[in-house]
Structures are given as C-alpha cells and as structure tokens.
CSV table of C-alpha atoms in Angstrom, one decimal:
chain,number,residue,atom,x,y,z
B,14,MET,CA,-10.3,-10.2,-50.2
B,15,THR,CA,-9.2,-7.0,-48.4
B,16,ALA,CA,-6.6,-7.2,-45.6
B,17,ILE,CA,-7.7,-5.7,-42.2
B,18,ASP,CA,-5.2,-3.5,-40.4
B,19,THR,CA,-5.0,-4.8,-36.9
B,20,THR,CA,-2.3,-2.3,-35.8
B,21,PRO,CA,-3.4,-0.7,-32.6
B,22,VAL,CA,-4.1,3.0,-32.9
B,23,GLN,CA,-2.0,5.2,-30.6
B,24,SER,CA,-3.5,8.6,-29.9
B,25,PRO,CA,-2.3,11.3,-27.5
B,26,ASP,CA,-5.3,10.5,-25.3
B,27,VAL,CA,-4.2,6.9,-24.9
B,28,ASP,CA,-0.7,8.0,-23.8
B,29,ARG,CA,-2.1,10.7,-21.4
B,30,SER,CA,-4.5,8.1,-20.0
B,31,ALA,CA,-1.6,5.7,-19.4
B,32,CYS,CA,0.4,8.5,-17.6
B,33,GLU,CA,-2.5,9.3,-15.5
B,34,ARG,CA,-3.1,5.7,-14.5
B,35,ARG,CA,0.6,5.4,-13.7
B,36,GLU,CA,0.4,8.5,-11.5
B,37,ILE,CA,-2.6,7.1,-9.7
B,38,LEU,CA,-0.8,3.7,-9.2
B,39,GLU,CA,2.3,5.4,-7.8
B,40,ARG,CA,0.2,7.6,-5.5
B,41,THR,CA,-1.8,4.7,-4.2
B,42,TRP,CA,1.5,2.7,-3.7
B,43,HIS,CA,2.9,5.4,-1.5
B,44,GLU,CA,-0.4,5.7,0.4
B,45,VAL,CA,-0.4,2.0,1.1
B,46,LEU,CA,3.3,2.1,2.3
B,47,ALA,CA,2.4,5.0,4.6
B,48,ARG,CA,-0.5,3.0,6.0
B,49,ILE,CA,1.7,-0.1,6.5
B,50,ALA,CA,4.2,2.1,8.4
B,51,GLY,CA,1.4,3.4,10.6
B,52,LEU,CA,0.1,-0.1,11.3
B,53,ARG,CA,3.6,-1.3,12.2
B,54,GLY,CA,4.0,1.6,14.6
B,55,ALA,CA,0.6,0.8,16.2
B,56,ARG,CA,1.7,-2.9,16.4
B,57,ASP,CA,4.9,-1.9,18.2
B,58,VAL,CA,3.0,0.2,20.7
B,59,LEU,CA,0.6,-2.7,21.3
B,60,GLU,CA,3.4,-5.2,21.8
B,61,THR,CA,5.2,-2.9,24.3
B,62,LYS,CA,1.9,-2.4,26.3
B,63,ASN,CA,1.2,-6.1,26.1
B,64,ASP,CA,4.7,-6.9,27.4
B,65,PHE,CA,4.3,-4.4,30.2
B,66,TYR,CA,1.0,-5.8,31.4
B,67,ALA,CA,2.2,-9.4,31.0
B,68,GLY,CA,5.2,-8.5,33.2
B,69,ALA,CA,3.0,-6.8,35.8
B,70,ARG,CA,0.8,-9.8,35.9
B,71,ARG,CA,3.7,-12.2,36.4
B,72,ALA,CA,5.0,-9.9,39.2
B,73,SER,CA,1.7,-9.8,41.0
B,74,GLU,CA,1.5,-13.6,40.8
B,75,GLY,CA,4.9,-13.9,42.4
B,76,ALA,CA,6.6,-15.5,39.4
C-alpha cells in the first residue's frame, strides 16, 4: 500500500492571498472603527439636543 502525502502545499499564491485577506481585514477594521466614532459623535449631539429640549420643557412647565 502506498502512503499518501497529506502535507499541505504552500505556494506563493497562497501566501499572497493570505496577505491580501489580512490587508482587507485591517482596512475593514479601521473603517468600522471610524463608523463607530462617527456614530458616537452623532449620539453625543443627540443627547445634548435631547437634554436641551427636556430642560426647555421642564422650564415651560414651571418645574
């Protein structure tokens, strides 16, 4: 019976492909972080406006 070689074949294309996938992953990671920062900024603006209008409402109700 002949033994079958199960050693994975590594080719330059596999290495390049892994590098490309890593670059895509890192780029996507940074894009997600930037979107999160943008959403946090929008949240802060909304909270400030909400607090302002809540305070104006309390003042108009004489609280």
